[in-house]
Amino acid sequence: MISVNLSRIFGNQIRKLREERKISQQNLAEMCNFEKTNMARIEAGRTNPTLLTMYKISLALKIPLSELVDFEIKIDDDIERLS
Amino acid sequence: MISVNLSRIFGNQIRKLREERKISQQNLAEMCNFEKTNMARIEAGRTNPTLLTMYKISLALKIPLSELVDFEIKIDDDIERLS
DNA sequence: TATTAAATGATCATATATGATAACCAGATA
DNA sequence: TATCTGGTTATCATATATGATCATTTAATA
């Protein structure tokens, strides 16, 4: 079993940062050199992205990777769902 | 082509934090609920870990995920190697 | 010497991330 | 109506992360 909510929280973080910059999924995907469908999957939390994918997004958003993953994870959200 | 050095930098970060805590690869792997061989691969930078894997390690090391990925990435190290 | 622990590496199977393509939906606008 | 943009989902192929097991190496120690 995978942690659906962790991916979802991460996806929400990407979406928030992307919308703040007023760019489309498609634009962000292009900046990252991957498919817009992949970006949709990531934002929807339907995939468990790799370090490289996260790093590409941080470059596109012009923030450090540490900021990209700087979000709160509540116990109820996630802990018990780890495989 | 994958970013070998990004994974290696991440692996070095894990190793540094693990050794500071004076725990073995095996111990850390057990705390993360995965195989010690997987931990060896991660520390050696021979794999491109997923968000969930990184999150499990951050829980085991008792630090936020954002701290786990708080390392410097130099241009020469990595940028031009992105696929 | 033997023995133990820690780290590493090889290999195979399985699960899944991503690439790639296609289709669809909603909203805006001509 | 048609057309465009942005977002979403489905599907398939390929690459690879991880699980699992086994073996090897190195260092420490008896």
PDB file of C-alpha atoms (C1' of nucleotides) in Angstrom:
ATOM      1  CA  MET A   1       0.000   0.000   0.000  1.00  0.00           C
ATOM      2  CA  ILE A   2       1.236   3.415  -0.786  1.00  0.00           C
ATOM      3  CA  SER A   3       0.791   6.654   1.013  1.00  0.00           C
ATOM      4  CA  VAL A   4      -1.895   8.292  -1.063  1.00  0.00           C
ATOM      5  CA  ASN A   5      -2.098  11.304   1.164  1.00  0.00           C
ATOM      6  CA  LEU A   6       1.583  12.095   1.170  1.00  0.00           C
ATOM      7  CA  SER A   7       1.498  12.294  -2.604  1.00  0.00           C
ATOM      8  CA  ARG A   8      -1.662  14.326  -2.428  1.00  0.00           C
ATOM      9  CA  ILE A   9      -0.179  16.808   0.009  1.00  0.00           C
ATOM     10  CA  PHE A  10       2.838  17.161  -2.224  1.00  0.00           C
ATOM     11  CA  GLY A  11       0.596  17.644  -5.236  1.00  0.00           C
ATOM     12  CA  ASN A  12      -1.321  20.368  -3.458  1.00  0.00           C
ATOM     13  CA  GLN A  13       1.931  22.093  -2.640  1.00  0.00           C
ATOM     14  CA  ILE A  14       2.963  22.097  -6.285  1.00  0.00           C
ATOM     15  CA  ARG A  15      -0.415  23.391  -7.340  1.00  0.00           C
ATOM     16  CA  LYS A  16      -0.312  26.183  -4.794  1.00  0.00           C
ATOM     17  CA  LEU A  17       3.142  27.320  -5.860  1.00  0.00           C
ATOM     18  CA  ARG A  18       2.256  27.029  -9.539  1.00  0.00           C
ATOM     19  CA  GLU A  19      -0.932  29.061  -9.193  1.00  0.00           C
ATOM     20  CA  GLU A  20       0.895  31.717  -7.207  1.00  0.00           C
ATOM     21  CA  ARG A  21       3.123  32.118 -10.229  1.00  0.00           C
ATOM     22  CA  LYS A  22       0.116  32.139 -12.536  1.00  0.00           C
ATOM     23  CA  ILE A  23       1.436  29.530 -14.873  1.00  0.00           C
ATOM     24  CA  SER A  24      -0.456  26.625 -16.378  1.00  0.00           C
ATOM     25  CA  GLN A  25       0.180  22.953 -15.753  1.00  0.00           C
ATOM     26  CA  GLN A  26       1.265  22.717 -19.322  1.00  0.00           C
ATOM     27  CA  ASN A  27       3.800  25.525 -18.920  1.00  0.00           C
ATOM     28  CA  LEU A  28       5.236  24.079 -15.763  1.00  0.00           C
ATOM     29  CA  ALA A  29       5.411  20.644 -17.346  1.00  0.00           C
ATOM     30  CA  GLU A  30       7.296  22.086 -20.292  1.00  0.00           C
ATOM     31  CA  MET A  31       9.748  23.847 -17.993  1.00  0.00           C
ATOM     32  CA  CYS A  32      10.364  20.518 -16.305  1.00  0.00           C
ATOM     33  CA  ASN A  33      10.690  18.706 -19.611  1.00  0.00           C
ATOM     34  CA  PHE A  34       7.922  16.304 -18.989  1.00  0.00           C
ATOM     35  CA  GLU A  35       4.391  15.614 -20.106  1.00  0.00           C
ATOM     36  CA  LYS A  36       1.464  17.720 -18.952  1.00  0.00           C
ATOM     37  CA  THR A  37      -0.295  14.480 -18.119  1.00  0.00           C
ATOM     38  CA  ASN A  38       2.509  13.694 -15.746  1.00  0.00           C
ATOM     39  CA  MET A  39       2.098  17.080 -14.094  1.00  0.00           C
ATOM     40  CA  ALA A  40      -1.643  16.456 -13.746  1.00  0.00           C
ATOM     41  CA  ARG A  41      -0.908  13.124 -12.106  1.00  0.00           C
ATOM     42  CA  ILE A  42       1.551  14.695  -9.721  1.00  0.00           C
ATOM     43  CA  GLU A  43      -0.766  17.520  -8.677  1.00  0.00           C
ATOM     44  CA  ALA A  44      -3.642  15.086  -8.231  1.00  0.00           C
ATOM     45  CA  GLY A  45      -1.466  12.915  -5.986  1.00  0.00           C
ATOM     46  CA  ARG A  46      -1.939   9.923  -8.227  1.00  0.00           C
ATOM     47  CA  THR A  47       1.788   9.203  -8.386  1.00  0.00           C
ATOM     48  CA  ASN A  48       4.676   8.955  -5.959  1.00  0.00           C
ATOM     49  CA  PRO A  49       7.287  11.203  -7.574  1.00  0.00           C
ATOM     50  CA  THR A  50      11.005  10.539  -7.541  1.00  0.00           C
ATOM     51  CA  LEU A  51      13.760  12.781  -6.224  1.00  0.00           C
ATOM     52  CA  LEU A  52      14.691  13.749  -9.765  1.00  0.00           C
ATOM     53  CA  THR A  53      11.128  14.718 -10.643  1.00  0.00           C
ATOM     54  CA  MET A  54      10.833  16.810  -7.509  1.00  0.00           C
ATOM     55  CA  TYR A  55      14.158  18.429  -8.217  1.00  0.00           C
ATOM     56  CA  LYS A  56      13.137  19.363 -11.758  1.00  0.00           C
ATOM     57  CA  ILE A  57       9.996  20.994 -10.390  1.00  0.00           C
ATOM     58  CA  SER A  58      12.002  22.950  -7.834  1.00  0.00           C
ATOM     59  CA  LEU A  59      14.237  24.249 -10.609  1.00  0.00           C
ATOM     60  CA  ALA A  60      11.209  25.269 -12.676  1.00  0.00           C
ATOM     61  CA  LEU A  61       9.636  27.042  -9.716  1.00  0.00           C
ATOM     62  CA  LYS A  62      12.973  28.603  -8.830  1.00  0.00           C
ATOM     63  CA  ILE A  63      12.951  27.510  -5.222  1.00  0.00           C
ATOM     64  CA  PRO A  64      15.186  25.136  -3.305  1.00  0.00           C
ATOM     65  CA  LEU A  65      14.022  21.558  -3.090  1.00  0.00           C
ATOM     66  CA  SER A  66      13.825  21.971   0.659  1.00  0.00           C
ATOM     67  CA  GLU A  67      11.155  24.638   0.196  1.00  0.00           C
ATOM     68  CA  LEU A  68       9.239  22.481  -2.216  1.00  0.00           C
ATOM     69  CA  VAL A  69       8.785  19.839   0.456  1.00  0.00           C
ATOM     70  CA  ASP A  70       8.315  22.276   3.304  1.00  0.00           C
ATOM     71  CA  PHE A  71       4.740  21.444   4.222  1.00  0.00           C
ATOM     72  CA  GLU A  72       3.013  20.111   7.284  1.00  0.00           C
ATOM     73  CA  ILE A  73       2.077  16.463   7.415  1.00  0.00           C
ATOM     74  CA  LYS A  74      -0.433  15.656  10.085  1.00  0.00           C
ATOM     75  CA  ILE A  75      -0.517  12.269  11.733  1.00  0.00           C
ATOM     76  CA  ASP A  76      -4.077  11.677  10.646  1.00  0.00           C
ATOM     77  CA  ASP A  77      -3.125  12.440   7.107  1.00  0.00           C
ATOM     78  CA  ASP A  78      -0.483   9.952   6.623  1.00  0.00           C
ATOM     79  CA  ILE A  79       1.516   8.112   9.202  1.00  0.00           C
ATOM     80  CA  GLU A  80      -0.649   5.053   9.559  1.00  0.00           C
ATOM     81  CA  ARG A  81      -0.833   4.588   5.839  1.00  0.00           C
ATOM     82  CA  LEU A  82       2.831   3.863   5.331  1.00  0.00           C
ATOM     83  CA  SER A  83       3.483   0.457   3.883  1.00  0.00           C
TER      84      SER A  83
ATOM     85  CA  MET B   1      19.719   9.575 -18.709  1.00  0.00           C
ATOM     86  CA  ILE B   2      19.310  10.087 -15.032  1.00  0.00           C
ATOM     87  CA  SER B   3      20.973  12.483 -12.705  1.00  0.00           C
ATOM     88  CA  VAL B   4      23.512  10.274 -11.060  1.00  0.00           C
ATOM     89  CA  ASN B   5      24.953  13.061  -8.981  1.00  0.00           C
ATOM     90  CA  LEU B   6      21.678  14.247  -7.519  1.00  0.00           C
ATOM     91  CA  SER B   7      21.086  10.773  -6.132  1.00  0.00           C
ATOM     92  CA  ARG B   8      24.645  10.646  -4.917  1.00  0.00           C
ATOM     93  CA  ILE B   9      24.367  13.958  -3.120  1.00  0.00           C
ATOM     94  CA  PHE B  10      21.180  12.786  -1.489  1.00  0.00           C
ATOM     95  CA  GLY B  11      22.835   9.514  -0.501  1.00  0.00           C
ATOM     96  CA  ASN B  12      25.712  11.368   1.076  1.00  0.00           C
ATOM     97  CA  GLN B  13      23.253  13.462   3.045  1.00  0.00           C
ATOM     98  CA  ILE B  14      21.564  10.349   4.417  1.00  0.00           C
ATOM     99  CA  ARG B  15      24.884   8.822   5.302  1.00  0.00           C
ATOM    100  CA  LYS B  16      26.037  11.941   7.099  1.00  0.00           C
ATOM    101  CA  LEU B  17      22.863  12.175   9.151  1.00  0.00           C
ATOM    102  CA  ARG B  18      22.899   8.454   9.891  1.00  0.00           C
ATOM    103  CA  GLU B  19      26.498   8.447  11.054  1.00  0.00           C
ATOM    104  CA  GLU B  20      25.888  11.482  13.241  1.00  0.00           C
ATOM    105  CA  ARG B  21      23.293   9.375  15.000  1.00  0.00           C
ATOM    106  CA  LYS B  22      25.697   6.435  15.179  1.00  0.00           C
ATOM    107  CA  ILE B  23      23.277   3.933  13.753  1.00  0.00           C
ATOM    108  CA  SER B  24      23.998   1.277  11.177  1.00  0.00           C
ATOM    109  CA  GLN B  25      22.546   1.060   7.693  1.00  0.00           C
ATOM    110  CA  GLN B  26      20.752  -2.025   8.840  1.00  0.00           C
ATOM    111  CA  ASN B  27      19.200  -0.240  11.800  1.00  0.00           C
ATOM    112  CA  LEU B  28      18.072   2.697   9.729  1.00  0.00           C
ATOM    113  CA  ALA B  29      16.666   0.374   7.096  1.00  0.00           C
ATOM    114  CA  GLU B  30      14.690  -1.468   9.750  1.00  0.00           C
ATOM    115  CA  MET B  31      13.303   1.792  11.119  1.00  0.00           C
ATOM    116  CA  CYS B  32      12.183   2.650   7.604  1.00  0.00           C
ATOM    117  CA  ASN B  33      10.725  -0.801   7.057  1.00  0.00           C
ATOM    118  CA  PHE B  34      12.795  -1.598   4.067  1.00  0.00           C
ATOM    119  CA  GLU B  35      15.709  -3.759   3.089  1.00  0.00           C
ATOM    120  CA  LYS B  36      19.252  -2.948   4.117  1.00  0.00           C
ATOM    121  CA  THR B  37      20.292  -3.495   0.526  1.00  0.00           C
ATOM    122  CA  ASN B  38      17.912  -0.750  -0.439  1.00  0.00           C
ATOM    123  CA  MET B  39      19.522   1.551   2.086  1.00  0.00           C
ATOM    124  CA  ALA B  40      22.945   0.720   0.704  1.00  0.00           C
ATOM    125  CA  ARG B  41      21.710   1.550  -2.796  1.00  0.00           C
ATOM    126  CA  ILE B  42      20.272   4.834  -1.621  1.00  0.00           C
ATOM    127  CA  GLU B  43      23.403   5.924   0.224  1.00  0.00           C
ATOM    128  CA  ALA B  44      25.568   4.938  -2.723  1.00  0.00           C
ATOM    129  CA  GLY B  45      23.384   7.031  -5.023  1.00  0.00           C
ATOM    130  CA  ARG B  46      22.611   4.050  -7.199  1.00  0.00           C
ATOM    131  CA  THR B  47      18.880   4.703  -7.095  1.00  0.00           C
ATOM    132  CA  ASN B  48      16.536   7.643  -7.544  1.00  0.00           C
ATOM    133  CA  PRO B  49      14.357   7.414  -4.442  1.00  0.00           C
ATOM    134  CA  THR B  50      10.678   8.262  -4.337  1.00  0.00           C
ATOM    135  CA  LEU B  51       8.927  10.815  -2.150  1.00  0.00           C
ATOM    136  CA  LEU B  52       7.607   8.030   0.069  1.00  0.00           C
ATOM    137  CA  THR B  53      11.057   6.539   0.557  1.00  0.00           C
ATOM    138  CA  MET B  54      12.489   9.931   1.425  1.00  0.00           C
ATOM    139  CA  TYR B  55       9.642  10.593   3.801  1.00  0.00           C
ATOM    140  CA  LYS B  56      10.164   7.290   5.610  1.00  0.00           C
ATOM    141  CA  ILE B  57      13.826   8.154   6.075  1.00  0.00           C
ATOM    142  CA  SER B  58      12.960  11.584   7.442  1.00  0.00           C
ATOM    143  CA  LEU B  59      10.646   9.952   9.983  1.00  0.00           C
ATOM    144  CA  ALA B  60      13.358   7.504  11.004  1.00  0.00           C
ATOM    145  CA  LEU B  61      15.909  10.286  11.388  1.00  0.00           C
ATOM    146  CA  LYS B  62      13.349  12.423  13.202  1.00  0.00           C
ATOM    147  CA  ILE B  63      13.803  15.455  11.015  1.00  0.00           C
ATOM    148  CA  PRO B  64      11.442  17.216   8.619  1.00  0.00           C
ATOM    149  CA  LEU B  65      11.612  16.138   5.029  1.00  0.00           C
ATOM    150  CA  SER B  66      12.657  19.662   4.143  1.00  0.00           C
ATOM    151  CA  GLU B  67      15.791  19.238   6.246  1.00  0.00           C
ATOM    152  CA  LEU B  68      16.556  15.916   4.654  1.00  0.00           C
ATOM    153  CA  VAL B  69      16.813  17.568   1.265  1.00  0.00           C
ATOM    154  CA  ASP B  70      18.473  20.717   2.507  1.00  0.00           C
ATOM    155  CA  PHE B  71      21.788  20.397   0.730  1.00  0.00           C
ATOM    156  CA  GLU B  72      23.645  22.431  -1.813  1.00  0.00           C
ATOM    157  CA  ILE B  73      23.577  21.355  -5.417  1.00  0.00           C
ATOM    158  CA  LYS B  74      26.244  22.948  -7.542  1.00  0.00           C
ATOM    159  CA  ILE B  75      25.711  23.562 -11.217  1.00  0.00           C
ATOM    160  CA  ASP B  76      28.714  21.479 -12.137  1.00  0.00           C
ATOM    161  CA  ASP B  77      27.374  18.643 -10.100  1.00  0.00           C
ATOM    162  CA  ASP B  78      24.115  18.223 -11.724  1.00  0.00           C
ATOM    163  CA  ILE B  79      22.210  20.642 -13.856  1.00  0.00           C
ATOM    164  CA  GLU B  80      23.518  19.609 -17.226  1.00  0.00           C
ATOM    165  CA  ARG B  81      22.871  16.000 -16.502  1.00  0.00           C
ATOM    166  CA  LEU B  82      19.114  16.279 -16.281  1.00  0.00           C
ATOM    167  CA  SER B  83      17.317  14.217 -18.849  1.00  0.00           C
TER     168      SER B  83
ATOM    169  C1'  DT C   1      43.005 -18.353  13.256  1.00  0.00           C
ATOM    170  C1'  DA C   2      37.870 -17.955  13.643  1.00  0.00           C
ATOM    171  C1'  DT C   3      33.910 -15.178  14.158  1.00  0.00           C
ATOM    172  C1'  DT C   4      30.879 -11.475  14.128  1.00  0.00           C
ATOM    173  C1'  DA C   5      28.976  -7.077  12.349  1.00  0.00           C
ATOM    174  C1'  DA C   6      28.628  -3.640   8.855  1.00  0.00           C
ATOM    175  C1'  DA C   7      28.630  -2.486   4.307  1.00  0.00           C
ATOM    176  C1'  DT C   8      28.351  -3.605  -0.422  1.00  0.00           C
ATOM    177  C1'  DG C   9      27.042  -5.763  -4.611  1.00  0.00           C
ATOM    178  C1'  DA C  10      24.592  -9.165  -7.850  1.00  0.00           C
ATOM    179  C1'  DT C  11      20.428 -10.917  -9.353  1.00  0.00           C
ATOM    180  C1'  DC C  12      15.605 -11.670 -10.156  1.00  0.00           C
ATOM    181  C1'  DA C  13      10.611 -10.565  -9.579  1.00  0.00           C
ATOM    182  C1'  DT C  14       7.145  -7.250  -8.886  1.00  0.00           C
ATOM    183  C1'  DA C  15       5.235  -2.752  -8.560  1.00  0.00           C
ATOM    184  C1'  DT C  16       5.033   1.630 -10.269  1.00  0.00           C
ATOM    185  C1'  DA C  17       6.911   6.239 -12.271  1.00  0.00           C
ATOM    186  C1'  DT C  18       7.192   8.258 -16.436  1.00  0.00           C
ATOM    187  C1'  DG C  19       6.809   8.869 -21.617  1.00  0.00           C
ATOM    188  C1'  DA C  20       3.712   9.002 -25.125  1.00  0.00           C
ATOM    189  C1'  DT C  21      -0.617   9.370 -27.262  1.00  0.00           C
ATOM    190  C1'  DA C  22      -5.474  10.015 -27.403  1.00  0.00           C
ATOM    191  C1'  DA C  23      -9.733  11.481 -25.759  1.00  0.00           C
ATOM    192  C1'  DC C  24     -12.780  14.195 -22.991  1.00  0.00           C
ATOM    193  C1'  DC C  25     -14.697  18.158 -20.177  1.00  0.00           C
ATOM    194  C1'  DA C  26     -15.432  22.995 -18.702  1.00  0.00           C
ATOM    195  C1'  DG C  27     -15.025  27.718 -19.499  1.00  0.00           C
ATOM    196  C1'  DA C  28     -14.173  31.621 -22.300  1.00  0.00           C
ATOM    197  C1'  DT C  29     -14.659  33.842 -26.512  1.00  0.00           C
ATOM    198  C1'  DA C  30     -15.467  34.739 -31.372  1.00  0.00           C
TER     199       DA C  30
ATOM    200  C1'  DT D   1     -22.277  27.284 -33.440  1.00  0.00           C
ATOM    201  C1'  DA D   2     -17.028  26.714 -33.458  1.00  0.00           C
ATOM    202  C1'  DT D   3     -12.603  27.189 -31.384  1.00  0.00           C
ATOM    203  C1'  DC D   4      -9.196  27.743 -28.046  1.00  0.00           C
ATOM    204  C1'  DT D   5      -7.075  27.035 -23.320  1.00  0.00           C
ATOM    205  C1'  DG D   6      -6.466  24.530 -19.175  1.00  0.00           C
ATOM    206  C1'  DG D   7      -7.220  20.564 -16.830  1.00  0.00           C
ATOM    207  C1'  DT D   8      -8.167  15.626 -16.404  1.00  0.00           C
ATOM    208  C1'  DT D   9      -8.310  10.727 -17.347  1.00  0.00           C
ATOM    209  C1'  DA D  10      -7.297   6.288 -19.895  1.00  0.00           C
ATOM    210  C1'  DT D  11      -4.132   3.285 -21.899  1.00  0.00           C
ATOM    211  C1'  DC D  12       0.089   1.129 -23.251  1.00  0.00           C
ATOM    212  C1'  DA D  13       5.200   0.676 -23.346  1.00  0.00           C
ATOM    213  C1'  DT D  14       9.465   1.298 -21.139  1.00  0.00           C
ATOM    214  C1'  DA D  15      12.465   2.306 -17.436  1.00  0.00           C
ATOM    215  C1'  DT D  16      13.456   1.815 -12.869  1.00  0.00           C
ATOM    216  C1'  DA D  17      12.496   1.657  -7.604  1.00  0.00           C
ATOM    217  C1'  DT D  18      11.965  -1.622  -4.338  1.00  0.00           C
ATOM    218  C1'  DG D  19      11.511  -6.360  -2.214  1.00  0.00           C
ATOM    219  C1'  DA D  20      13.849 -10.379  -1.567  1.00  0.00           C
ATOM    220  C1'  DT D  21      17.680 -13.396  -1.331  1.00  0.00           C
ATOM    221  C1'  DC D  22      22.477 -14.593  -1.534  1.00  0.00           C
ATOM    222  C1'  DA D  23      27.234 -13.712  -1.581  1.00  0.00           C
ATOM    223  C1'  DT D  24      31.390 -11.037  -0.781  1.00  0.00           C
ATOM    224  C1'  DT D  25      34.406  -7.794   1.562  1.00  0.00           C
ATOM    225  C1'  DT D  26      36.257  -5.355   5.345  1.00  0.00           C
ATOM    226  C1'  DA D  27      37.117  -4.375  10.016  1.00  0.00           C
ATOM    227  C1'  DA D  28      37.073  -5.507  14.610  1.00  0.00           C
ATOM    228  C1'  DT D  29      37.715  -8.787  18.104  1.00  0.00           C
ATOM    229  C1'  DA D  30      38.195 -13.092  20.529  1.00  0.00           C
TER     230       DA D  30
END
